[in-house]
């Protein structure tokens, strides 16, 4: 397998964390992984993105120019990254915030109202986990068990109280993704 | 009975290279005596400056560093942080401390770094040939202020003791002068107190010494001493500026 | 085998230093290396060490001079502009033969430049950087595991040769995350003694750490002594990686992140049947000149890929002495070369020579 992923949206939407969780769960699955955040001037504008690679082979470049999976959390990111998505690639986007207005037909589309669903759960900050749930539903990878163990490890003791609501969000995305 | 001219044990038996009437040799000797009296040679570390006194390590027999120009307080900080039990002092001229190294000395003092600085103010850059220093007096001729320092063009003399005294991290700050034997004894008391401040762990200590550079002032030694008394002391009042708060 | 952890590059560098016995860190904030001082500020007190934020890089490197002279394992890190400010102190440290480790998580220059990854301080790192005749040992990791291992090695080399060692990373290495296997901390009591260090002249002759030699013959003797040391480093410490070079007709010369990208390009090109490999210097000083030279007759072309405007290429060309054509793919300012670009540059060469099999 060679998964090259870009996650993009606004700062504060948990983009970097979502990428880390994917990379960590991938590692727990025994894969080679890299995670590379955007830093620098573009962060000042409030956007955030990161690149994740999950691979059977040792990873050369950690830079993803043409992803085969795209997580999109806001409109400008869709416009910026959609043209780079490889044919046959997967686009997961938050349909509460993003209006899909492209004519591309050569990709797999998952529209999930992650922000609206997160409000139902009671915390907008967990929309990122809902998106991850949808990804796992579609790909069957990484396993739910590894994702949740990555979540637990990343939250650590300090934020252990946040585990439960994040898990609920992840499972919500999982269910939604399977139905979609 | 005490022999007035016996060499301090913590000094090498060696003639100094300084010009006749220079203040550096006097202050070296005071430091040697203080180290002897406090019996701390084996745990004292000196940091030499860049300036005429760079070779202070040829005279004082303890572990020593030679720092880059102005950086002695940073070097001393690095050493003291590794060996908090050692007694670390820097010895710096006025170009070294008050010009290129002004940042290092202010921050070492402000951190309350437990080191001692002996600051020799001779109102010029000695080693490089008598150029203007930040401490040069208004009107004083130097090789780079040939018609006399004019404050509106070259700024005012920097008063280090006054400046450092207001920092919360400084514990003991004093200024003495080499203008007379009595004043030299007073300098020795100050320097001893500065080392004691460090030994007790009370914070940063500094003693400024108004000192002669007969060579670059173009004055014979006796007149140079008089110049310190009449001109320098008028601008740079001597005395203790800040006393340590005992534990 | 220790378990693997997913860690950020800057934190890997910092943790590696702690496990290598480093107990002192002096620094000043600058992007993209801030996670190193941030990590050290809580980690060092945990192991009885000292973290101190200096007032400037100028002060920080001189604190390193003091702490290294006092016999400690000490680390400092910065990026471009801060490394420039440290050059005076680094020259003094090299002259006084004090061991320390300097990390440059390099960013784009010149001037304030930018904060994105670059490799534009290659000349500065490999030619000494400050005034006078001296060299740092320069190690350039291209994965985070290597960043860990080379940092541990850096402290050993620094002590062995009494010489500053630079870890020359780039912003990608500093900012990315990758699984790393952390080696156990060394036992500090096994480190060789440093009889030359400043510890207080108790029961021994006093020690003196200095760099001034006023007489010409004494300074020259000092310079020759340093040169003998650098020669020994050149003999013993050259490190490099050959990636798919056995049957290669083409080679890519690259280090650090550029080398990772080059490896991806090699995979793509090999799938097309083109025999290409990577010669990757791990030590930038000492540089593997003879390694490049040994391939000169086998190769049809060498492409130098660097995130700078043609610095590494000087050493590659010096190695092969005109025996094989050398081309350059430069980038700067935070723009990394893409493997697609590398592929097309090699393909162009293959096609123009008509020797694709
Ligand atoms: C970076 C740097 N700049 C300049 C010099 C040249 N330099 C050597 S000594 C000195 C001035 C020393 O004057 P001061 O500190 O007043 O000491 P004095 O010689 O008067 O005792 C200068 C500028 C240097 N060594 N390093
Ligand atoms: S030049 Fe001045 S400071 Fe230097 S040794 Fe001579 S008198 Fe002393």
Coordinates of C-alpha atoms in Angstrom, one line a residue, chain B residues 12 14 41-45 50 54-55 57-69 71 73-79 81-83 86 100 103-105 107-108 111 113 127, chain C residues 24 26 50-56 58-60 62-72 88-89 92 98 197-212 214:
Chain B
X12 CA 52.8 33.5 39.5
X14 CA 56.3 37.1 37.1
X41 CA 42.3 29.5 44.7
X42 CA 41.5 25.8 44.2
X43 CA 37.9 26.6 43.4
X44 CA 38.3 29.9 41.6
X45 CA 37.9 30.3 37.9
X50 CA 40.0 40.9 25.2
X54 CA 43.9 39.4 28.2
X55 CA 47.1 38.0 29.7
X57 CA 46.0 34.4 33.2
X58 CA 49.8 34.8 33.0
X59 CA 49.7 36.3 36.4
X60 CA 46.8 34.7 38.4
X61 CA 47.3 31.0 39.1
X62 CA 43.9 29.5 39.0
X63 CA 41.8 27.7 36.3
X64 CA 41.1 30.3 33.6
X65 CA 39.4 30.9 30.3
X66 CA 40.1 33.5 27.7
X67 CA 36.8 34.8 26.3
X68 CA 36.0 36.5 23.0
X69 CA 35.7 40.3 23.2
X71 CA 31.6 37.7 26.1
X73 CA 29.9 37.1 31.4
X74 CA 28.4 34.5 29.0
X75 CA 31.4 32.2 29.3
X76 CA 31.3 32.7 33.1
X77 CA 27.6 31.8 33.0
X78 CA 28.3 28.6 31.1
X79 CA 31.0 27.6 33.6
X81 CA 25.9 26.6 35.5
X82 CA 28.0 23.5 35.1
X83 CA 29.9 24.0 38.4
X86 CA 33.2 27.1 41.8
X100 CA 30.8 45.3 22.7
X103 CA 24.4 43.0 26.4
X104 CA 26.1 40.1 28.1
X105 CA 26.9 42.1 31.2
X107 CA 21.8 40.1 31.1
X108 CA 24.2 38.3 33.4
X111 CA 19.7 36.9 35.7
X113 CA 24.1 35.1 37.7
X127 CA 45.1 47.7 23.8
Chain C
X24 CA 23.2 21.7 29.3
X26 CA 21.8 27.3 25.8
X50 CA 20.2 23.1 33.0
X51 CA 18.3 24.9 30.3
X52 CA 19.0 28.5 29.9
X53 CA 17.5 30.9 27.3
X54 CA 20.3 33.4 26.5
X55 CA 19.8 37.0 25.5
X56 CA 21.1 36.4 22.0
X58 CA 26.1 35.6 20.6
X59 CA 25.7 35.1 24.3
X60 CA 24.4 31.5 23.9
X62 CA 29.7 31.8 24.5
X63 CA 27.8 30.1 27.3
X64 CA 28.5 26.9 25.4
X65 CA 32.1 27.9 25.4
X66 CA 32.0 28.2 29.1
X67 CA 30.1 25.0 29.7
X68 CA 32.0 22.9 27.2
X69 CA 35.2 24.2 28.8
X70 CA 33.9 23.2 32.1
X71 CA 33.8 19.6 30.8
X72 CA 30.1 19.2 30.2
X88 CA 32.5 34.2 16.3
X89 CA 31.9 31.9 19.2
X92 CA 36.7 30.3 19.4
X98 CA 36.2 22.3 23.0
X197 CA 38.6 21.0 31.7
X198 CA 38.0 23.9 34.0
X199 CA 37.0 22.3 37.4
X200 CA 39.1 24.3 39.9
X201 CA 42.8 23.8 40.2
X202 CA 42.7 21.4 43.1
X203 CA 45.6 19.0 43.5
X204 CA 46.8 19.7 40.0
X205 CA 48.4 22.4 37.8
X206 CA 45.8 24.9 36.8
X207 CA 44.0 24.6 33.4
X208 CA 43.8 27.4 30.9
X209 CA 41.5 27.5 27.9
X210 CA 42.7 30.1 25.4
X211 CA 42.9 30.9 21.8
X212 CA 45.5 33.8 21.7
X214 CA 50.8 36.3 19.8

